[in-house]
Tab-separated table of C-alpha atoms and ligand atoms in Angstrom:
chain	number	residue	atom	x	y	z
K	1092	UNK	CA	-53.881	112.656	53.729
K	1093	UNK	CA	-52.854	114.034	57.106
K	1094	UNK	CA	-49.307	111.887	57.183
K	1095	UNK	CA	-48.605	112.916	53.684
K	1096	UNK	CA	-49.219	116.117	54.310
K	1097	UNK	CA	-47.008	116.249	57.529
K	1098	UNK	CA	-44.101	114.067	55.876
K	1099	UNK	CA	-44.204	116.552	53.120
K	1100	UNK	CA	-43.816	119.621	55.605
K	1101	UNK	CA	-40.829	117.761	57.164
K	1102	UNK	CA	-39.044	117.055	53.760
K	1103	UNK	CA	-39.478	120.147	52.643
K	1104	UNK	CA	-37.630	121.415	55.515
K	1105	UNK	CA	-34.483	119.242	54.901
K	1106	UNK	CA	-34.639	118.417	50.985
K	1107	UNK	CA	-35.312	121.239	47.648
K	1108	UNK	CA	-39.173	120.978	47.461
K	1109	UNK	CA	-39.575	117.864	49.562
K	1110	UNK	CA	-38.529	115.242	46.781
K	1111	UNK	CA	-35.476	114.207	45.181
K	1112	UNK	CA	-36.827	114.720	41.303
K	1113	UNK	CA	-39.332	117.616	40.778
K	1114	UNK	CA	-42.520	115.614	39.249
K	1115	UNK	CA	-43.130	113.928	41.837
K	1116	UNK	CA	-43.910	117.111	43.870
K	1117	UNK	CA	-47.262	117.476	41.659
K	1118	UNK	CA	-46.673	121.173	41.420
K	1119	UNK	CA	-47.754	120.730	37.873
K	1120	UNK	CA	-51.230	119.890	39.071
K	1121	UNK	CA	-51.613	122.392	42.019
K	1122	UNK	CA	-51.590	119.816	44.748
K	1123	UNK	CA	-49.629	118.060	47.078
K	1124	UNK	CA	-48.701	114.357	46.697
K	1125	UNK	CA	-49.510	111.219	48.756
K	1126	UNK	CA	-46.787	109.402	50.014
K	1127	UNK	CA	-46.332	106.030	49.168
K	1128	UNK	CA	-45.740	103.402	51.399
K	1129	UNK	CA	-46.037	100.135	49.548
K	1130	UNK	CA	-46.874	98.532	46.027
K	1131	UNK	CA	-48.364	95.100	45.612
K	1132	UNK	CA	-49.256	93.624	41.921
K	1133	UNK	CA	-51.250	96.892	39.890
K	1134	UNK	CA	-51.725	98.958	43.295
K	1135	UNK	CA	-49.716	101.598	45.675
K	1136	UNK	CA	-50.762	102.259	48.826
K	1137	UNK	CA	-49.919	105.682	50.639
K	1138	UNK	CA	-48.950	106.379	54.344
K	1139	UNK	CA	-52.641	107.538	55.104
K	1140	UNK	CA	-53.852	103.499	53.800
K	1141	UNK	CA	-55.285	105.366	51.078
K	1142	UNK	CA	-54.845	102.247	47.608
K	1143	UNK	CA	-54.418	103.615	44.059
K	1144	UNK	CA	-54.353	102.033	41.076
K	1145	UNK	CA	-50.965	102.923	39.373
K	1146	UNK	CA	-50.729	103.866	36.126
K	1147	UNK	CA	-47.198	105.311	36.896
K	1148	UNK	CA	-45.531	102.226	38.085
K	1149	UNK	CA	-42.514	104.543	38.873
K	1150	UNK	CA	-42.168	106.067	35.208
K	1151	UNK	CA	-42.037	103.095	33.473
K	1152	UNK	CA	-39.845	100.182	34.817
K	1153	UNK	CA	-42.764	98.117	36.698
K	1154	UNK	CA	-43.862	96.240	33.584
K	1155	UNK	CA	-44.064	93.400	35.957
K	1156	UNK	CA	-46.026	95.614	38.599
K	1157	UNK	CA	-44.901	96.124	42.033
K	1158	UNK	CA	-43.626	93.200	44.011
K	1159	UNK	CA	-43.150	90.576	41.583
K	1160	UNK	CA	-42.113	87.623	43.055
K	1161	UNK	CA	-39.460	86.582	40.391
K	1162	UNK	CA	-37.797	90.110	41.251
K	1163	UNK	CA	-38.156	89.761	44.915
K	1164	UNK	CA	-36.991	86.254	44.839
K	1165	UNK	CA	-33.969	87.180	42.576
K	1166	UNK	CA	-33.310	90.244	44.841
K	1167	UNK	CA	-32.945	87.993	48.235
K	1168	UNK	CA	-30.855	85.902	46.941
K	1169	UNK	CA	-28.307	88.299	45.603
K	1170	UNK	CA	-28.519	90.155	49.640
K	1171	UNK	CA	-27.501	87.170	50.737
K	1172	UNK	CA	-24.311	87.666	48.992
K	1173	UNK	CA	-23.521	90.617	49.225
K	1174	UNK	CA	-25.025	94.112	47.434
K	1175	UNK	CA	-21.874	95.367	45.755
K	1176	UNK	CA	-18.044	94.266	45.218
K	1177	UNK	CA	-16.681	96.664	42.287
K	1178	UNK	CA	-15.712	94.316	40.626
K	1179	UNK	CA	-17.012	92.212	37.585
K	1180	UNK	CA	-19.718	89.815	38.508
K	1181	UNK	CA	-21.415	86.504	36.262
K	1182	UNK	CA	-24.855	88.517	36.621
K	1183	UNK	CA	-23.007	91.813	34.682
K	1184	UNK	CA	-21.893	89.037	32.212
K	1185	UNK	CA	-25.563	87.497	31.723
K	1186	UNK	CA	-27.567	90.899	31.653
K	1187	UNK	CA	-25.050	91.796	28.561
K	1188	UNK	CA	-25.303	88.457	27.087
K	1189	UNK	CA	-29.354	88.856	27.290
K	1190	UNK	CA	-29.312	92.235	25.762
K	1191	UNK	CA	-27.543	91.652	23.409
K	1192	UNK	CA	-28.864	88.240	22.320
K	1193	UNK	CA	-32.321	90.024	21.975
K	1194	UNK	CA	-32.198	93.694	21.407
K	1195	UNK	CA	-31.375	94.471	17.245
K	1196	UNK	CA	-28.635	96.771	16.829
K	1197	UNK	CA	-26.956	96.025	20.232
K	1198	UNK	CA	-23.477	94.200	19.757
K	1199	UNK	CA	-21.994	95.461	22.548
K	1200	UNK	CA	-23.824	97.027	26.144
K	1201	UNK	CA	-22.320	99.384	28.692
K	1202	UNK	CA	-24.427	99.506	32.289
K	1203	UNK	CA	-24.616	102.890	33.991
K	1204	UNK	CA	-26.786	104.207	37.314
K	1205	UNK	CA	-29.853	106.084	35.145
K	1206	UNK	CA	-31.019	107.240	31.743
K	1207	UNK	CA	-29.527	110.439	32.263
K	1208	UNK	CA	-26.078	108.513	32.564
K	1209	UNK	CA	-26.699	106.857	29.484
K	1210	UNK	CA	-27.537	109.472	27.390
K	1211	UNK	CA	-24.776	111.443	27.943
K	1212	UNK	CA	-21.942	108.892	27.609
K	1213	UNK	CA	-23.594	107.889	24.325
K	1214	UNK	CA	-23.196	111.361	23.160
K	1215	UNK	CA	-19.345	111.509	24.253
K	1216	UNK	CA	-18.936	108.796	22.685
K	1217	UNK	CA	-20.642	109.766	19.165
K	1218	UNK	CA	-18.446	113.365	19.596
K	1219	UNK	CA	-14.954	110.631	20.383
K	1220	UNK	CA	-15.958	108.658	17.000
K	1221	UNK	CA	-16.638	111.519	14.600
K	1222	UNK	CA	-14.502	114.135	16.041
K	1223	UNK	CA	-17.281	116.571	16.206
K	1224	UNK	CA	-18.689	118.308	18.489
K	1225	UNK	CA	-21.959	119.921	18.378
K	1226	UNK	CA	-25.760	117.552	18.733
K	1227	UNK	CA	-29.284	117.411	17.667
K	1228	UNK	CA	-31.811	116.746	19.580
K	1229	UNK	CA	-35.448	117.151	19.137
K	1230	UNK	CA	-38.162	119.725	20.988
K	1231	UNK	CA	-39.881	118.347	23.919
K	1232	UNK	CA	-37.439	114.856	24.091
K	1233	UNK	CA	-36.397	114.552	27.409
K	1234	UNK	CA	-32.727	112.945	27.472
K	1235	UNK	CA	-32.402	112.997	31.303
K	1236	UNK	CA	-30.685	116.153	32.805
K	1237	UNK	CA	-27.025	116.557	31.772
K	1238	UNK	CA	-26.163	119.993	30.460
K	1239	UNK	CA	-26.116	119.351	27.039
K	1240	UNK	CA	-29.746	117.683	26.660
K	1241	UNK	CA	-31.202	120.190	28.602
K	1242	UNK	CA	-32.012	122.498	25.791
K	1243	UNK	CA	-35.627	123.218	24.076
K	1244	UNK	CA	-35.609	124.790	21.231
K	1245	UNK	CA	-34.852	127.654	19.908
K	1246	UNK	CA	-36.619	130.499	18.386
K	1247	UNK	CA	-35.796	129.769	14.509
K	1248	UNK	CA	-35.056	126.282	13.143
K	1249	UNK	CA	-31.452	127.085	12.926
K	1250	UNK	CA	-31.063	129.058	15.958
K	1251	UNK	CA	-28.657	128.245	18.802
K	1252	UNK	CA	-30.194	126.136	21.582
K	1253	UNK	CA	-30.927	128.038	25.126
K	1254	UNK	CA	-30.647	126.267	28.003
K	1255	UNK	CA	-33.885	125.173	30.088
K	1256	UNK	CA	-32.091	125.049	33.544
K	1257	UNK	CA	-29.753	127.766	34.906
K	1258	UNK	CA	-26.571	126.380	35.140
K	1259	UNK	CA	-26.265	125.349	32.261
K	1260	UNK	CA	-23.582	127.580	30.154
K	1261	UNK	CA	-24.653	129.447	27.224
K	1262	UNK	CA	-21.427	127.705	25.602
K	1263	UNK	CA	-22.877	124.389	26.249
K	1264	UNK	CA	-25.962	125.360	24.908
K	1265	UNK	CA	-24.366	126.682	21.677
K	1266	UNK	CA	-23.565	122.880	20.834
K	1267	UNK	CA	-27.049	121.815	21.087
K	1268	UNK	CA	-29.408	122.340	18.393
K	1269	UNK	CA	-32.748	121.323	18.259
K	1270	UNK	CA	-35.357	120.366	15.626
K	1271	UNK	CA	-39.035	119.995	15.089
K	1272	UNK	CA	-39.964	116.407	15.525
K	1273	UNK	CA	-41.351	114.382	12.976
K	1274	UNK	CA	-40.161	117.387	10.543
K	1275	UNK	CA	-37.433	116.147	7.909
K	1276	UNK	CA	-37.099	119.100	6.135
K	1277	UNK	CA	-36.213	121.575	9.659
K	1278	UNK	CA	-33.585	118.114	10.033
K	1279	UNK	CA	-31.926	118.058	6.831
K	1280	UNK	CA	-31.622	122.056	7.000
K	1281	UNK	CA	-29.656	122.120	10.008
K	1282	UNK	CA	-27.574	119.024	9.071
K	1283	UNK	CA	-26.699	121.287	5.931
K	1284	UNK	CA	-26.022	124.380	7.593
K	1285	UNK	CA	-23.924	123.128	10.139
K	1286	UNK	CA	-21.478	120.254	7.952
K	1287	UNK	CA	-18.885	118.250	9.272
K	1288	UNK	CA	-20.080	119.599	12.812
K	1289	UNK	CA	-22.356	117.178	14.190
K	1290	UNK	CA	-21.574	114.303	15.990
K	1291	UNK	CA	-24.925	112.871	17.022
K	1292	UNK	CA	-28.796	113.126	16.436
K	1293	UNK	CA	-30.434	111.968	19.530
K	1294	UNK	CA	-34.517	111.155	19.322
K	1295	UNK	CA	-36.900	109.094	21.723
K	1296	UNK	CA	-38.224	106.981	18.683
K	1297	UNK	CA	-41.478	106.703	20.091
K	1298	UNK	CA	-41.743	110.567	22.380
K	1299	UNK	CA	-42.842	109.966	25.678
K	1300	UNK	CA	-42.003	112.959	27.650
K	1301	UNK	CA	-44.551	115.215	25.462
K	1302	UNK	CA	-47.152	112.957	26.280
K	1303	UNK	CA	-47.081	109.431	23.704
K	1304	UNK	CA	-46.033	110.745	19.980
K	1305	UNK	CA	-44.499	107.984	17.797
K	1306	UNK	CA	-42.184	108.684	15.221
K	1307	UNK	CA	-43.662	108.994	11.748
K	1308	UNK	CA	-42.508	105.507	9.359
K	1309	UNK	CA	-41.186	108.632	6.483
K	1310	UNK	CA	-39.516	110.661	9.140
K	1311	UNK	CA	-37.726	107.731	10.312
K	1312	UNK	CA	-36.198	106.012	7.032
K	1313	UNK	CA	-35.690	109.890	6.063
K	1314	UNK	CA	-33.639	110.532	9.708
K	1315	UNK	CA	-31.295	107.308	9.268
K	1316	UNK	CA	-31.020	108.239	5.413
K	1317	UNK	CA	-29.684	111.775	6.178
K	1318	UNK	CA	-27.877	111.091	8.958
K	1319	UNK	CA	-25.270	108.623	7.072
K	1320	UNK	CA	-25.201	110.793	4.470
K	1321	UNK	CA	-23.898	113.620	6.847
K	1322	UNK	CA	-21.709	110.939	8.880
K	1323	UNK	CA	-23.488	111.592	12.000
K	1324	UNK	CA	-24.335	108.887	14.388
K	1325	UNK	CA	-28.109	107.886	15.445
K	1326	UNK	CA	-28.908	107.769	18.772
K	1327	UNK	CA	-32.413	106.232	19.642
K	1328	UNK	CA	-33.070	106.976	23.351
K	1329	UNK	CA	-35.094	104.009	24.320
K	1330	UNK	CA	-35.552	104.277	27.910
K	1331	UNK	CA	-38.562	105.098	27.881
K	1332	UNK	CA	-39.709	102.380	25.108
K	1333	UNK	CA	-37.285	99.613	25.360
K	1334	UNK	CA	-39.262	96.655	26.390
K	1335	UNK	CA	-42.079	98.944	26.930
K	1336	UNK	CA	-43.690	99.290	23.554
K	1337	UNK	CA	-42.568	95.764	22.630
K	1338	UNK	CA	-40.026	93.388	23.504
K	1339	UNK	CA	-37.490	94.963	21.448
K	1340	UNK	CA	-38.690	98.257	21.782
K	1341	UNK	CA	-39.509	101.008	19.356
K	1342	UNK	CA	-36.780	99.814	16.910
K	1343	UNK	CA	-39.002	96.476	16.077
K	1344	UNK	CA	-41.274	99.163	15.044
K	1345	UNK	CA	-39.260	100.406	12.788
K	1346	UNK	CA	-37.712	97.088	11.117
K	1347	UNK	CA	-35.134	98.040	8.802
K	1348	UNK	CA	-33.771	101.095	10.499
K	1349	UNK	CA	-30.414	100.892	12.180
K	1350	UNK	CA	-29.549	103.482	14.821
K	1351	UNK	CA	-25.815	103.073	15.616
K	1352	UNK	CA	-26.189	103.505	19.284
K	1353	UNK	CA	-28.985	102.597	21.414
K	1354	UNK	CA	-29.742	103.767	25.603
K	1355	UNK	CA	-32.087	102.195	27.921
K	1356	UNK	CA	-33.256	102.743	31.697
K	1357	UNK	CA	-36.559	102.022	33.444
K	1358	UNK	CA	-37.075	98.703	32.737
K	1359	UNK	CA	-34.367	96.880	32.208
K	1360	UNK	CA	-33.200	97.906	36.195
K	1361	UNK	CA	-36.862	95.902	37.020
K	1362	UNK	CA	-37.326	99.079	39.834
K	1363	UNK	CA	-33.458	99.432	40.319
K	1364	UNK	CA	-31.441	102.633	39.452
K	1365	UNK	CA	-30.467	101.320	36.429
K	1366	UNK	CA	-29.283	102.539	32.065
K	1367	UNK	CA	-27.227	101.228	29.720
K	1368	UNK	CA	-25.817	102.155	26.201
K	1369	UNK	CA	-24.872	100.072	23.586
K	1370	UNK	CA	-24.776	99.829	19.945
K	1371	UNK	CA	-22.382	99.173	16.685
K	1372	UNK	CA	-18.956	97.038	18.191
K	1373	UNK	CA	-16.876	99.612	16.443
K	1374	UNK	CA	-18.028	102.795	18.171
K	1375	UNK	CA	-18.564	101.395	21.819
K	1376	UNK	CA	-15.026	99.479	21.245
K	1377	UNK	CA	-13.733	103.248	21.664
K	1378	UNK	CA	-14.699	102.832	25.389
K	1379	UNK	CA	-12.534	102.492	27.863
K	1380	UNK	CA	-10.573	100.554	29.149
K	1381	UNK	CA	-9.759	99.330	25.629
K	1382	UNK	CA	-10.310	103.089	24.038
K	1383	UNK	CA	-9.472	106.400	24.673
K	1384	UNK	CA	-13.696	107.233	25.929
K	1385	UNK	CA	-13.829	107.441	29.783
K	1386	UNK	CA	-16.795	106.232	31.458
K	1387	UNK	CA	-16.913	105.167	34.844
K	1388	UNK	CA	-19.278	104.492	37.974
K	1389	UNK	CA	-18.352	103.198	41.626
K	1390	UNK	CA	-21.750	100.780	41.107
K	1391	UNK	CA	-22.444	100.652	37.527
K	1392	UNK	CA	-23.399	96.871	37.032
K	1393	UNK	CA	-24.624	96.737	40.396
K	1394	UNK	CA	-25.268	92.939	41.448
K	1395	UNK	CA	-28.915	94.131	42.791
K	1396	UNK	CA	-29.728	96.306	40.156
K	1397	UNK	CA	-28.079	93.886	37.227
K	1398	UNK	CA	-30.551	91.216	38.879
K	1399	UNK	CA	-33.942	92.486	38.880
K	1400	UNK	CA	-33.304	93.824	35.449
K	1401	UNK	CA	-32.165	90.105	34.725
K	1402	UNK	CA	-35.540	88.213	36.053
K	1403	UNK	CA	-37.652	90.941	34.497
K	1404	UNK	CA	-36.124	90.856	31.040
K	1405	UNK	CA	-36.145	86.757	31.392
K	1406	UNK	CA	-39.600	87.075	32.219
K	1407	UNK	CA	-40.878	88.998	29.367
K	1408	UNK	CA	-38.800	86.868	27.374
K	1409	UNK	CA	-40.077	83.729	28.354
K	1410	UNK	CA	-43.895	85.250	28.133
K	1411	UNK	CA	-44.618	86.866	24.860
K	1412	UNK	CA	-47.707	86.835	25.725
K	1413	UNK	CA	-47.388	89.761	27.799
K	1414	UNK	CA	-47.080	92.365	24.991
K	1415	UNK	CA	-50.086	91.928	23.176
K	1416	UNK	CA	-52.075	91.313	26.478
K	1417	UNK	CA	-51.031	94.925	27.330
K	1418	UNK	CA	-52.177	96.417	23.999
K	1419	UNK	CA	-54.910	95.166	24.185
K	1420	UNK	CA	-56.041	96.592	27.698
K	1421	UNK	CA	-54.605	99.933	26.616
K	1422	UNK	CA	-56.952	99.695	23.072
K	1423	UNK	CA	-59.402	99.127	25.926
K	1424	UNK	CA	-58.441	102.218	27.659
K	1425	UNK	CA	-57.948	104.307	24.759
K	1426	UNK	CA	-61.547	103.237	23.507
K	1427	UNK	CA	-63.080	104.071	27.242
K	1428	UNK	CA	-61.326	107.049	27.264
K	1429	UNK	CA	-62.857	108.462	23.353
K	1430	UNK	CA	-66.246	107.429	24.663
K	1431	UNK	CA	-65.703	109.258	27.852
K	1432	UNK	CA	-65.078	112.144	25.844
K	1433	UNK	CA	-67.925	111.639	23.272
K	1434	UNK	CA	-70.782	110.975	26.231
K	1435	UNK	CA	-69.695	114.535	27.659
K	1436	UNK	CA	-68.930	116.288	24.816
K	1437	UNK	CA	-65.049	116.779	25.716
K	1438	UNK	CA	-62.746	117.062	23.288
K	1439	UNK	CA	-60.341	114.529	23.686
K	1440	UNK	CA	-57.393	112.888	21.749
K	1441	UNK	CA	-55.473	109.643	22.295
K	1442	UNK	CA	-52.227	109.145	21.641
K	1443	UNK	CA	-50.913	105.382	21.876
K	1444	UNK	CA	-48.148	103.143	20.698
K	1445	UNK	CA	-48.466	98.994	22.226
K	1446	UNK	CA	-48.779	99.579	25.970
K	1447	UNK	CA	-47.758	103.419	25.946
K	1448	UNK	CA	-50.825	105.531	25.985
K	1449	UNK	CA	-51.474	109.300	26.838
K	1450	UNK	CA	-54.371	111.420	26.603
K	1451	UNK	CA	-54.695	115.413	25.532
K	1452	UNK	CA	-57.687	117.543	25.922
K	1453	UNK	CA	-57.191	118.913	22.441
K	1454	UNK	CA	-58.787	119.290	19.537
K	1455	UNK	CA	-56.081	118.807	17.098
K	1456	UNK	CA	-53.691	115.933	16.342
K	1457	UNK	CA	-51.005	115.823	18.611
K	1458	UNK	CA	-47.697	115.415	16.293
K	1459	UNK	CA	-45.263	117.504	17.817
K	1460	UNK	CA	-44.140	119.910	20.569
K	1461	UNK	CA	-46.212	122.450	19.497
K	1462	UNK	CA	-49.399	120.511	19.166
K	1463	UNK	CA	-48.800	118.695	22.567
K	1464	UNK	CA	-48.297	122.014	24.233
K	1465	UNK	CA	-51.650	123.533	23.092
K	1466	UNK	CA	-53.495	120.941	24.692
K	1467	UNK	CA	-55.634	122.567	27.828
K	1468	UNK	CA	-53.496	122.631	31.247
K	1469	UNK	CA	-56.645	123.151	33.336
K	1470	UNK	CA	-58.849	120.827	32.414
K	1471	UNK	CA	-55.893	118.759	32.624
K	1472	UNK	CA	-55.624	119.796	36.594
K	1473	UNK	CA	-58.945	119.133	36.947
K	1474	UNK	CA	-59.027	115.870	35.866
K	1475	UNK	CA	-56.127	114.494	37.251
K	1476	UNK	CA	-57.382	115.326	40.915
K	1477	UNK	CA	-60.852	113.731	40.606
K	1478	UNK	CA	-59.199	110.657	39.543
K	1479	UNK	CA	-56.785	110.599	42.084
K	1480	UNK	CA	-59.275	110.891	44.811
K	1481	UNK	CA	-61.303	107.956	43.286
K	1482	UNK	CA	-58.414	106.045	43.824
K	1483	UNK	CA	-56.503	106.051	40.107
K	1484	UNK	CA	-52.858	106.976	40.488
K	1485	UNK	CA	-51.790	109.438	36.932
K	1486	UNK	CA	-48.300	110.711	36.152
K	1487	UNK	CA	-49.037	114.402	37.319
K	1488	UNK	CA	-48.710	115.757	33.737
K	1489	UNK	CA	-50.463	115.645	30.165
K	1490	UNK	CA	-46.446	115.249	29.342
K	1491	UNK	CA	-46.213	112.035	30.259
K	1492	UNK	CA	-47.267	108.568	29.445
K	1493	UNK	CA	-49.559	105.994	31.225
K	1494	UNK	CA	-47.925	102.965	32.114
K	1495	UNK	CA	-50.018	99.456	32.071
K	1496	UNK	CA	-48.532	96.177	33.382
K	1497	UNK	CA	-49.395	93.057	33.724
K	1498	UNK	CA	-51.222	92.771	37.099
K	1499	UNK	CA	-53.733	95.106	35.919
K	1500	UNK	CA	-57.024	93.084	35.436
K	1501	UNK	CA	-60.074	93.563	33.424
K	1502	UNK	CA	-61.394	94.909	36.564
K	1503	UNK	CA	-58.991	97.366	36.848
K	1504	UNK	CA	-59.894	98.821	33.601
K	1505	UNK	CA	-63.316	98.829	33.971
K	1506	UNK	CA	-62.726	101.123	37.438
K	1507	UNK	CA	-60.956	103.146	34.801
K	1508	UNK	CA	-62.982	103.589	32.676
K	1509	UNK	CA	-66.068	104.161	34.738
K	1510	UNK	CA	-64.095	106.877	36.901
K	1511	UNK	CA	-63.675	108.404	33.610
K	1512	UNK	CA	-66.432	108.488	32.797
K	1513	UNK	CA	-67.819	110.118	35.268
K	1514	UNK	CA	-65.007	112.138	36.027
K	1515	UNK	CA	-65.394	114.119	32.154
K	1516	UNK	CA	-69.102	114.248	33.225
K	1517	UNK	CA	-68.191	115.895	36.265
K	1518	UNK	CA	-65.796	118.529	33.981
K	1519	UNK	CA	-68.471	119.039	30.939
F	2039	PLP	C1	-36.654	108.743	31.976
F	2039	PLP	C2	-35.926	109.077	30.739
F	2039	PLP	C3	-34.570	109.469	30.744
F	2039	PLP	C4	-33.821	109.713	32.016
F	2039	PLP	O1	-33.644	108.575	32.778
F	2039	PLP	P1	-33.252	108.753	34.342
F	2039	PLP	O2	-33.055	107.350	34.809
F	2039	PLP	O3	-34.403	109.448	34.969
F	2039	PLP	O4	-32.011	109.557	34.389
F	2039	PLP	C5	-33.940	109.639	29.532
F	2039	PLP	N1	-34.585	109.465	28.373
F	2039	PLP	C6	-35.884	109.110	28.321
F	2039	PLP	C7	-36.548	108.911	27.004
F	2039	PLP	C8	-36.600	108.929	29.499
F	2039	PLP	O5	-37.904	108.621	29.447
């Protein structure tokens, strides 16, 4: 790792920590990262010529894996023309038109730069529509980083929200409130102690950024059922799980449930900076230019961007084979992983919804916040360093989800499931 290392000495010098988003900085495992200097199909390679096989595939968007030549053919011809105008372009026009020809829910689509964007001009637009001005999120959802969403909870179910980050205003705070996920009861008590004051509930239908925890079928009828009886908009934040968990994302998993505004990210930019929001005609008609709602951005739409989201989407469209071909390699995973952890006596538990999979070394059911947080940090350390250095590329957390796609062979598994193996053998 001797040009990691050095490149990471250098960046340091000139950038907060050497990165330009904190994960990837592997401070949560004690170590430093490699440096990547290509992708190809299901592997990364670093600048040392070190290969991994990537089960981050850049936090989700490279369903497709890295390099795929739909994307890269798409992206060449759009160079050709030019990379950005301002100004509306046919491929803006078809990315809508796809989105909202497949995605339930989704009448009308907005493109931003990121998830974070998305996220937080949904919520302006939920406080425009209802005239209110306080949130609820839910503990250990990750929204992106815009002051509001960057509040955990709370000591008390219906205390105030504190921010996470400094710089973000105790005021701001004060409009955020937070629940226990998958708890209706902590929901329907703050929705009653705070009436006619809450514009939005925002959830990641199926949780990714507390490690994989899906919303419970009861707690999600119960959600949309006490949310319109408050008048307070649903936000499902499926950046995370659009397109990842199925084609249609977490809301085909829960059929006859409406949110009334929807974001996305990761995938549908295909590896470009890339979110969107959309939802019910009505409420995204309050947008401007034809509302009163500003929301802008110098390269939202972005002809690059708009394209590789394009050829991905189209291709996952056009094979729907895909999805249950990656369920069924993370069942694989998920069963090589248990029998890891029954042949050396670790105590493991799998967490997995379609394609989105995560492992704890816990004990207990992981439902919640609480139960994801008890899982064991160390071990986690541990683990995550042996299987780097036998060549298997983790998100640096127990927070986070492992991401398949389709390049990954049987192979592949098998390497990961043998490293596994012999990596909790190596930890018993
Ligand atoms: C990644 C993520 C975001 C933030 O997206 P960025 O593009 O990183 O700003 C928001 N919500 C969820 C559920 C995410 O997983």
């Amino acid at each position: 790792m001797e040009k990691s290392t050095a490149y990471f000495e250098r960046s340091k010098k000139v950038m907060p920590g050497g990165v330009n988003s904190p994960a990837r900085a592997f401070s949560s495992v004690d170590m430093d990262p490699p440096f990547i200097e290509r992708g190809k199909g299901a592997y990364i390679y670093d600048e040392d010529g070190n290969k991994y096989l990537d089960f981050v595939g850049s936090w989700g968007p490279l369903i497709l894996g890295h390099g795929d030549e739909d994307v890269v053919r798409g992206l060449q011809e759009v160079i050709e023309k030019g990379t950005s105008f301002g100004a509306p372009t046919k491929i803006e026009m078809e990315m809508a038109e796809l989105m909202v020809e497949s995605l339930p829910n989704v009448e009308m689509v907005r493109m931003v730069n990121s998830g974070t964007e998305a996220t937080m001009s949904a919520l302006r637009l939920a406080k425009a529509y209802t005239g209110r001005s306080k949130i609820l999120k839910f503990e250990g959802n990750y929204h992106g980083h815009s002051d509001s969403l960057l509040i955990k909870a709370g000591s008390g179910a219906l205390t105030h929200g504190v921010p996470d980050s400094l710089g973000v205003p105790e005021e701001i705070g004060r409009h955020t409130l937070t629940a226990n996920y998958n708890d209706l009861d902590n929901v329907e008590a703050i929705l009653e102690a705070n009436k006619e004051e809450i514009a939005a509930v925002i959830i990641e239908p199926v949780a990714g950024n507390m490690g994989v925890i899906p919303m419970k079928e009861e707690f999600a009828r119960g959600l949309r059922t006490l949310t319109k009886k408050h008048g307070v908009i649903l936000i499902y934040d499926e950046v995370m799980s659009g397109f990842r968990v199925s084609f249609q994302g977490a809301q085909s998993l829960y059929p006859d449930i409406a949110p009334d505004l929807i974001c996305y990210g990761k995938i549908i930019g295909g590896g470009l900076p890339v979110g969107a929001f959309g939802g019910r005609k009505d409420i995204m008609s309050l947008l401007g230019p034809i509302g009163p709602v500003y929301q802008a951005g110098t390269l939202s739409g972005n002809p690059l961007a708009m394209r590789a989201g394009f050829e991905t989407l189209s291709k996952l469209q056009k094979n729907p084979g895909y999805y249950p071909q990656l369920e069924a390699m993370a069942e694989k995973l998920e069963r090589g992983i248990l029998q890891a952890g029954k042949n050396h006596n670790i105590p493991v538990v799998v967490n997995r919804v379609g394609a989105m999979i995560s492992l704890f070394f816990s004990h207990e059911p992981v439902t919640n916040f609480n139960s994801a947080k008890a899982a064991d940090q160390e071990r986690f350390k541990k683990y995550f360093k042996a299987m780097l250095e036998a060549g298997i590329y983790l998100p640096p957390s127990q927070f986070e989800a492992l991401f398949l796609n389709i390049q990954m062979t049987t192979e592949d598994l098998d390497k990961f499931i043998d490293t596994i193996d012999r990596v909790f053998s190596e930890l018993s």
